[in-house]
Amino acid sequence: MSLWVPAAAGPTYMNMPQDPGKTAHSGPLDRLHRPLRDLRISVTDRCNFRCVYCMPKEVFGNDYQFLERKEILTFEEIARVALIFQSLGAGKIRLTGGEPLVRRNLEQLIAQLAAIPGLDLTLTTNGSLLERKAEALKKAGLKRITVSLDALDDPTFKRMNDVDFPVAKVLAGIDAAAAAGLAPVKINMVVKRGMNEHGILPMARHFHGSGHILRFIEYMDVGHTNGWRMDDVVTAREIVSMIGREMPLEPADPNYTGEVAQRWRYKDGGGEIGVIASVTQAFCRDCTRIRLSTEGKLYTCLFATAGHDLRTLLRSGAPDGEIRDTVAAIWSKRTDRYSEIRTSQTAKLEKIEMSYIGG
Ligand code: SF4
């Protein structure tokens, strides 16, 4: 593989041998020597849920100003950016939102992205529209899918999503995704103390032996509107020991460097779970993720307070090479490791909202 060498004094590039089965990484390294591998693209800032830890209703009410159509990137612009990022080493794209499935004709974008050779294409959804859309997403070329589900009992789930949406519809979406060939489905449960920790064991029992991978996410201080407190965090250690007491677990090796979830396997062969411990066991040292917002801003960390405008370049007629140089320069200056330096003070920073940039 030939190294793409930019103009002198550009970013540092390294031809890095990577994980087994993965092609050697050639692309920019950031200041902590992390390669750029994963691009998360928020295709809409809108959502049909109002999850209390992400899009609290009191902030995102009826008069909330969402982005206008002319402001958001078109499918063609997103596909162009994806190709540029792939040339910089980003072989994985995750589509997020808001809720990505509320963006009309999303299958068309998926088909454009799926046409890029060697791209690992996945999507995170709240599952509300999945039963209806699973087959079309698969047909368009989606490879994998992650569904958010924060409880199995309706009263708790409705308290978490704050829009009175029933669990049964999300479960039907998961089944439809599996039937369409998007299995194993990953299921993400955000755990907030005092709201849904009593749902941890019922969720684990439900997905034990299902072939799907249930992941528990520590409640995070994303954005600046969810009123985050450390006291409301149920730690990864608590979650693993709670489940392990009933269904013994053993640690499993990561699938690749930079994998966000810690893997735990059921000793009885019932599959595995994951825990995403951004608060108590930071994983910034291997963070290879960058995020593109719906209106074309780049963010080098989920907890960023500011981004880099790419849309102006995209719409200015700039050639791909210039955009690639710009992205490479942004990445090479990256020093983000928010979860390693989190304090009660940093938690109050005006960080971008997760509903806007996606998880
Ligand atoms: S806090 Fe920022 S740098 Fe750390 S893992 Fe998350 S996105 Fe990456």
Short mmCIF file of C-alpha atoms and ligand atoms in Angstrom, two decimals:
data_model
loop_
_atom_site.label_atom_id
_atom_site.label_comp_id
_atom_site.label_asym_id
_atom_site.label_seq_id
_atom_site.Cartn_x
_atom_site.Cartn_y
_atom_site.Cartn_z
CA MET A 1 0.00 0.00 0.00
CA SER A 2 1.56 3.29 -1.02
CA LEU A 3 1.71 5.96 1.60
CA TRP A 4 -0.17 9.10 0.71
CA VAL A 5 2.46 11.74 1.49
CA PRO A 6 1.11 15.30 1.75
CA ALA A 7 3.02 18.54 1.16
CA ALA A 8 6.05 19.15 3.43
CA ALA A 9 5.42 20.16 7.08
CA GLY A 10 2.06 18.37 6.88
CA PRO A 11 0.83 15.91 9.49
CA THR A 12 2.81 12.93 10.70
CA TYR A 13 2.03 9.75 8.80
CA MET A 14 2.96 6.28 9.71
CA ASN A 15 2.46 2.96 7.97
CA MET A 16 1.26 1.15 11.09
CA PRO A 17 0.77 -2.61 11.25
CA GLN A 18 -2.61 -3.03 12.81
CA ASP A 19 -4.92 -5.67 14.16
CA PRO A 20 -4.93 -9.16 12.57
CA GLY A 21 -7.03 -9.20 9.42
CA LYS A 22 -6.94 -5.41 9.20
CA THR A 23 -4.93 -3.64 6.52
CA ALA A 24 -1.89 -1.66 7.69
CA HIS A 25 -2.98 1.78 8.74
CA SER A 26 -1.66 4.62 6.62
CA GLY A 27 -2.86 8.01 7.61
CA PRO A 28 -2.31 10.85 10.03
CA LEU A 29 -1.55 10.32 13.71
CA ASP A 30 -2.71 12.72 16.37
CA ARG A 31 -0.52 14.20 19.11
CA LEU A 32 -1.05 11.04 21.21
CA HIS A 33 -0.06 8.85 18.25
CA ARG A 34 -3.58 7.63 17.66
CA PRO A 35 -4.60 6.86 14.07
CA LEU A 36 -7.86 8.07 12.53
CA ARG A 37 -10.05 5.03 11.99
CA ASP A 38 -13.65 5.64 12.84
CA LEU A 39 -15.89 8.34 11.42
CA ARG A 40 -19.23 8.89 13.13
CA ILE A 41 -21.66 10.85 11.02
CA SER A 42 -24.73 12.52 12.48
CA VAL A 43 -27.26 12.60 9.64
CA THR A 44 -29.89 14.56 11.60
CA ASP A 45 -30.16 16.55 14.84
CA ARG A 46 -33.80 15.48 15.16
CA CYS A 47 -35.19 12.61 17.18
CA ASN A 48 -38.58 11.17 18.04
CA PHE A 49 -37.45 10.33 21.58
CA ARG A 50 -36.51 12.66 24.43
CA CYS A 51 -34.15 10.46 26.44
CA VAL A 52 -33.45 12.17 29.74
CA TYR A 53 -29.66 11.65 29.54
CA CYS A 54 -29.38 12.99 25.99
CA MET A 55 -32.26 15.21 24.89
CA PRO A 56 -34.18 16.34 27.97
CA LYS A 57 -37.66 17.55 27.04
CA GLU A 58 -37.37 20.71 29.10
CA VAL A 59 -34.57 21.84 26.74
CA PHE A 60 -35.58 20.15 23.50
CA GLY A 61 -39.24 21.17 23.66
CA ASN A 62 -41.68 22.15 20.92
CA ASP A 63 -40.02 25.52 20.35
CA TYR A 64 -36.50 24.09 19.98
CA GLN A 65 -34.84 25.30 16.77
CA PHE A 66 -33.50 22.29 14.83
CA LEU A 67 -31.21 22.74 11.83
CA GLU A 68 -32.89 23.79 8.59
CA ARG A 69 -32.68 21.60 5.48
CA LYS A 70 -30.32 23.92 3.61
CA GLU A 71 -27.90 23.80 6.53
CA ILE A 72 -27.51 20.04 6.66
CA LEU A 73 -25.11 18.07 4.46
CA THR A 74 -26.63 16.36 1.46
CA PHE A 75 -26.14 12.63 0.88
CA GLU A 76 -23.70 13.45 -1.91
CA GLU A 77 -21.65 15.68 0.38
CA ILE A 78 -21.60 12.99 3.08
CA ALA A 79 -20.50 10.34 0.57
CA ARG A 80 -17.73 12.63 -0.67
CA VAL A 81 -16.50 13.19 2.89
CA ALA A 82 -16.60 9.43 3.52
CA LEU A 83 -14.30 8.78 0.57
CA ILE A 84 -11.89 11.45 1.72
CA PHE A 85 -11.81 9.98 5.23
CA GLN A 86 -11.29 6.49 3.88
CA SER A 87 -8.18 7.74 2.08
CA LEU A 88 -6.94 8.93 5.47
CA GLY A 89 -7.44 5.50 7.04
CA ALA A 90 -11.01 5.70 8.34
CA GLY A 91 -12.34 2.29 7.34
CA LYS A 92 -15.38 2.34 9.59
CA ILE A 93 -18.41 4.62 9.44
CA ARG A 94 -21.18 4.75 12.02
CA LEU A 95 -24.35 6.66 11.11
CA THR A 96 -25.95 8.39 14.07
CA GLY A 97 -28.22 11.34 14.86
CA GLY A 98 -30.47 12.42 16.67
CA GLU A 99 -32.33 9.40 15.37
CA PRO A 100 -30.88 8.57 11.91
CA LEU A 101 -33.97 6.70 10.71
CA VAL A 102 -36.07 9.87 10.88
CA ARG A 103 -33.98 11.28 7.99
CA ARG A 104 -35.97 10.63 4.83
CA ASN A 105 -34.64 8.18 2.24
CA LEU A 106 -31.67 7.25 4.42
CA GLU A 107 -31.39 4.05 2.38
CA GLN A 108 -30.11 6.16 -0.51
CA LEU A 109 -27.21 7.42 1.58
CA ILE A 110 -26.50 3.89 2.83
CA ALA A 111 -26.40 2.63 -0.76
CA GLN A 112 -23.91 5.38 -1.70
CA LEU A 113 -21.68 4.57 1.28
CA ALA A 114 -21.98 0.81 0.81
CA ALA A 115 -20.59 1.28 -2.70
CA ILE A 116 -17.26 2.36 -1.18
CA PRO A 117 -15.08 -0.79 -1.27
CA GLY A 118 -13.91 -2.13 2.07
CA LEU A 119 -15.98 0.22 4.21
CA ASP A 120 -17.38 -1.16 7.46
CA LEU A 121 -20.79 0.53 7.64
CA THR A 122 -22.94 0.49 10.76
CA LEU A 123 -25.72 2.55 12.35
CA THR A 124 -27.06 3.35 15.82
CA THR A 125 -30.82 3.73 16.22
CA ASN A 126 -33.42 3.92 18.98
CA GLY A 127 -35.24 1.13 17.15
CA SER A 128 -38.57 2.97 16.94
CA LEU A 129 -38.73 2.70 13.11
CA LEU A 130 -36.58 -0.40 12.71
CA GLU A 131 -39.32 -3.00 12.31
CA ARG A 132 -40.48 -1.17 9.19
CA LYS A 133 -37.05 -0.29 7.80
CA ALA A 134 -34.72 -3.21 8.64
CA GLU A 135 -34.99 -5.02 5.33
CA ALA A 136 -34.50 -1.88 3.24
CA LEU A 137 -31.43 -0.92 5.30
CA LYS A 138 -29.90 -4.34 4.77
CA LYS A 139 -30.76 -4.30 1.07
CA ALA A 140 -29.13 -0.88 0.74
CA GLY A 141 -25.90 -2.32 2.11
CA LEU A 142 -25.88 -1.75 5.85
CA LYS A 143 -23.59 -4.31 7.50
CA ARG A 144 -24.39 -4.05 11.20
CA ILE A 145 -26.68 -2.23 13.57
CA THR A 146 -26.79 -1.07 17.19
CA VAL A 147 -30.12 -0.47 18.94
CA SER A 148 -30.53 1.61 22.10
CA LEU A 149 -32.88 0.07 24.68
CA ASP A 150 -32.75 1.29 28.27
CA ALA A 151 -35.21 -1.09 29.97
CA LEU A 152 -37.52 -4.04 29.33
CA ASP A 153 -40.48 -2.85 31.37
CA ASP A 154 -42.65 -0.14 29.84
CA PRO A 155 -42.92 2.17 32.86
CA THR A 156 -39.13 2.44 33.20
CA PHE A 157 -38.52 2.66 29.45
CA LYS A 158 -41.13 5.38 29.07
CA ARG A 159 -39.52 7.30 31.95
CA MET A 160 -36.15 7.07 30.16
CA ASN A 161 -37.31 7.99 26.63
CA ASP A 162 -39.90 10.45 27.92
CA VAL A 163 -42.19 10.01 24.91
CA ASP A 164 -44.32 7.09 26.03
CA PHE A 165 -42.83 4.66 23.46
CA PRO A 166 -43.40 0.95 24.15
CA VAL A 167 -40.62 -1.60 24.56
CA ALA A 168 -42.43 -4.16 22.39
CA LYS A 169 -41.93 -2.04 19.26
CA VAL A 170 -38.18 -1.80 19.82
CA LEU A 171 -37.94 -5.56 20.46
CA ALA A 172 -39.88 -6.14 17.24
CA GLY A 173 -37.34 -3.91 15.49
CA ILE A 174 -34.47 -5.98 16.87
CA ASP A 175 -36.14 -9.17 15.62
CA ALA A 176 -36.71 -7.60 12.20
CA ALA A 177 -33.05 -6.54 12.02
CA ALA A 178 -31.93 -10.08 12.86
CA ALA A 179 -34.36 -11.55 10.33
CA ALA A 180 -33.02 -9.17 7.69
CA GLY A 181 -29.46 -10.43 8.33
CA LEU A 182 -28.10 -7.60 10.49
CA ALA A 183 -27.30 -10.01 13.34
CA PRO A 184 -25.70 -10.10 15.81
CA VAL A 185 -27.46 -6.94 16.86
CA LYS A 186 -25.73 -4.86 19.50
CA ILE A 187 -28.06 -3.44 22.14
CA ASN A 188 -26.99 -0.40 24.18
CA MET A 189 -28.45 0.28 27.62
CA VAL A 190 -27.52 3.55 29.34
CA VAL A 191 -27.76 3.00 33.10
CA LYS A 192 -28.69 5.92 35.36
CA ARG A 193 -28.89 5.35 39.12
CA GLY A 194 -32.33 5.90 40.51
CA MET A 195 -33.93 5.40 37.07
CA ASN A 196 -33.23 2.02 35.50
CA GLU A 197 -30.52 0.07 37.35
CA HIS A 198 -33.25 -2.39 38.45
CA GLY A 199 -33.55 -3.24 34.75
CA ILE A 200 -29.97 -4.51 34.39
CA LEU A 201 -30.66 -8.13 35.36
CA PRO A 202 -33.94 -8.45 33.41
CA MET A 203 -32.12 -7.14 30.30
CA ALA A 204 -29.21 -9.54 30.83
CA ARG A 205 -31.56 -12.50 31.31
CA HIS A 206 -33.57 -11.52 28.21
CA PHE A 207 -30.59 -11.34 25.85
CA HIS A 208 -28.62 -14.19 27.44
CA GLY A 209 -28.38 -16.94 24.79
CA SER A 210 -30.02 -14.73 22.13
CA GLY A 211 -26.86 -14.29 20.07
CA HIS A 212 -27.20 -10.52 20.38
CA ILE A 213 -24.63 -8.46 22.30
CA LEU A 214 -25.98 -6.38 25.17
CA ARG A 215 -23.76 -3.47 26.24
CA PHE A 216 -24.19 -1.37 29.35
CA ILE A 217 -23.13 2.29 29.14
CA GLU A 218 -22.10 4.32 32.18
CA TYR A 219 -24.19 7.51 32.35
CA MET A 220 -22.00 10.30 30.95
CA ASP A 221 -21.75 14.08 31.27
CA VAL A 222 -22.35 14.54 27.55
CA GLY A 223 -23.47 17.99 26.47
CA HIS A 224 -24.48 20.50 29.12
CA THR A 225 -28.22 19.97 29.64
CA ASN A 226 -28.70 16.51 31.23
CA GLY A 227 -27.86 17.61 34.80
CA TRP A 228 -25.18 14.94 35.15
CA ARG A 229 -23.93 14.03 38.61
CA MET A 230 -21.32 11.41 39.50
CA ASP A 231 -23.75 10.02 42.09
CA ASP A 232 -26.06 8.96 39.27
CA VAL A 233 -23.38 6.79 37.65
CA VAL A 234 -23.72 3.03 38.10
CA THR A 235 -20.18 1.86 37.49
CA ALA A 236 -19.06 -0.86 35.11
CA ARG A 237 -17.70 -2.76 38.11
CA GLU A 238 -21.12 -2.70 39.82
CA ILE A 239 -22.87 -3.86 36.64
CA VAL A 240 -20.49 -6.75 35.97
CA SER A 241 -20.63 -7.99 39.56
CA MET A 242 -24.43 -7.70 39.67
CA ILE A 243 -24.78 -9.90 36.57
CA GLY A 244 -21.87 -12.19 37.45
CA ARG A 245 -23.45 -13.15 40.76
CA GLU A 246 -26.36 -14.74 38.87
CA MET A 247 -24.76 -15.61 35.49
CA PRO A 248 -20.98 -16.06 35.94
CA LEU A 249 -18.81 -14.06 33.55
CA GLU A 250 -15.17 -14.09 32.43
CA PRO A 251 -13.28 -11.30 30.65
CA ALA A 252 -12.85 -11.63 26.87
CA ASP A 253 -10.15 -10.03 24.72
CA PRO A 254 -11.04 -6.96 22.68
CA ASN A 255 -11.89 -7.62 19.02
CA TYR A 256 -9.56 -4.78 17.98
CA THR A 257 -7.50 -1.94 19.42
CA GLY A 258 -9.71 0.97 20.32
CA GLU A 259 -12.85 -1.11 20.84
CA VAL A 260 -15.06 0.99 23.10
CA ALA A 261 -16.77 -1.80 25.04
CA GLN A 262 -15.01 -4.12 27.47
CA ARG A 263 -16.13 -7.65 26.62
CA TRP A 264 -17.35 -10.19 29.18
CA ARG A 265 -18.32 -13.77 28.18
CA TYR A 266 -20.90 -15.91 29.99
CA LYS A 267 -19.17 -18.99 31.37
CA ASP A 268 -22.17 -21.10 30.44
CA GLY A 269 -21.77 -20.31 26.72
CA GLY A 270 -24.72 -17.92 26.73
CA GLY A 271 -22.83 -15.32 24.67
CA GLU A 272 -21.32 -12.05 25.81
CA ILE A 273 -22.05 -8.62 27.20
CA GLY A 274 -20.10 -5.37 27.01
CA VAL A 275 -19.59 -2.45 29.34
CA ILE A 276 -18.70 1.04 28.11
CA ALA A 277 -17.02 2.66 31.09
CA SER A 278 -16.20 6.17 29.87
CA VAL A 279 -16.52 7.62 33.39
CA THR A 280 -14.74 5.12 35.63
CA GLN A 281 -12.33 3.39 33.21
CA ALA A 282 -11.44 5.90 30.49
CA PHE A 283 -10.36 4.51 27.11
CA CYS A 284 -9.05 7.68 25.48
CA ARG A 285 -5.53 6.32 24.90
CA ASP A 286 -6.82 4.20 22.00
CA CYS A 287 -9.51 6.58 20.78
CA THR A 288 -9.51 6.64 16.98
CA ARG A 289 -12.91 8.34 16.56
CA ILE A 290 -13.87 11.60 14.91
CA ARG A 291 -17.38 12.96 14.50
CA LEU A 292 -19.07 14.86 11.70
CA SER A 293 -22.15 16.85 12.64
CA THR A 294 -25.29 17.12 10.55
CA GLU A 295 -24.29 20.51 9.21
CA GLY A 296 -20.69 19.52 8.46
CA LYS A 297 -18.61 20.37 11.53
CA LEU A 298 -15.83 18.05 12.67
CA TYR A 299 -15.45 17.21 16.36
CA THR A 300 -12.40 15.34 17.61
CA CYS A 301 -14.05 14.27 20.89
CA LEU A 302 -17.57 13.43 22.09
CA PHE A 303 -17.03 15.95 24.89
CA ALA A 304 -15.76 18.74 22.64
CA THR A 305 -16.87 22.35 23.14
CA ALA A 306 -16.04 23.48 19.59
CA GLY A 307 -15.76 22.00 16.11
CA HIS A 308 -14.16 22.68 12.71
CA ASP A 309 -16.32 23.80 9.80
CA LEU A 310 -15.96 21.51 6.81
CA ARG A 311 -19.17 22.51 5.00
CA THR A 312 -17.80 25.84 3.77
CA LEU A 313 -14.90 24.01 2.11
CA LEU A 314 -17.24 21.36 0.71
CA ARG A 315 -19.46 24.03 -0.84
CA SER A 316 -16.63 26.34 -1.94
CA GLY A 317 -15.51 24.13 -4.83
CA ALA A 318 -12.33 23.15 -2.99
CA PRO A 319 -10.71 20.02 -4.45
CA ASP A 320 -10.67 16.79 -2.43
CA GLY A 321 -6.95 17.15 -1.78
CA GLU A 322 -7.46 20.45 0.01
CA ILE A 323 -10.23 18.99 2.17
CA ARG A 324 -8.07 15.95 2.91
CA ASP A 325 -5.19 18.21 3.98
CA THR A 326 -7.51 20.19 6.22
CA VAL A 327 -8.84 17.07 7.93
CA ALA A 328 -5.36 15.60 8.32
CA ALA A 329 -4.13 18.85 9.87
CA ILE A 330 -7.07 18.92 12.31
CA TRP A 331 -6.42 15.33 13.35
CA SER A 332 -2.67 15.78 13.72
CA LYS A 333 -3.23 18.58 16.24
CA ARG A 334 -5.64 16.47 18.29
CA THR A 335 -4.85 15.99 21.99
CA ASP A 336 -8.33 15.03 23.29
CA ARG A 337 -8.57 12.72 26.29
CA TYR A 338 -11.53 14.20 28.09
CA SER A 339 -12.51 11.10 30.05
CA GLU A 340 -9.03 10.93 31.53
CA ILE A 341 -9.24 14.50 32.82
CA ARG A 342 -12.93 14.70 33.75
CA THR A 343 -13.70 16.64 36.96
CA SER A 344 -16.83 18.13 38.47
CA GLN A 345 -15.66 21.39 36.87
CA THR A 346 -15.18 19.99 33.37
CA ALA A 347 -18.61 18.41 33.63
CA LYS A 348 -20.05 21.93 33.58
CA LEU A 349 -18.35 22.98 30.35
CA GLU A 350 -20.59 23.99 27.42
CA LYS A 351 -19.96 20.70 25.62
CA ILE A 352 -21.78 19.85 22.41
CA GLU A 353 -25.00 17.92 22.82
CA MET A 354 -24.98 14.21 22.09
CA SER A 355 -28.33 14.55 20.31
CA TYR A 356 -26.57 16.83 17.84
CA ILE A 357 -23.33 14.87 17.34
CA GLY A 358 -24.47 11.31 18.02
CA GLY A 359 -22.78 8.95 20.54
S1 SF4 B 1 -13.56 11.20 25.79
FE1 SF4 B 1 -13.01 11.93 23.75
S2 SF4 B 1 -10.92 11.23 23.48
FE2 SF4 B 1 -11.77 10.06 25.15
S3 SF4 B 1 -12.59 8.20 24.26
FE3 SF4 B 1 -14.26 9.66 24.32
S4 SF4 B 1 -14.22 10.70 22.33
FE4 SF4 B 1 -12.26 9.67 22.60
#
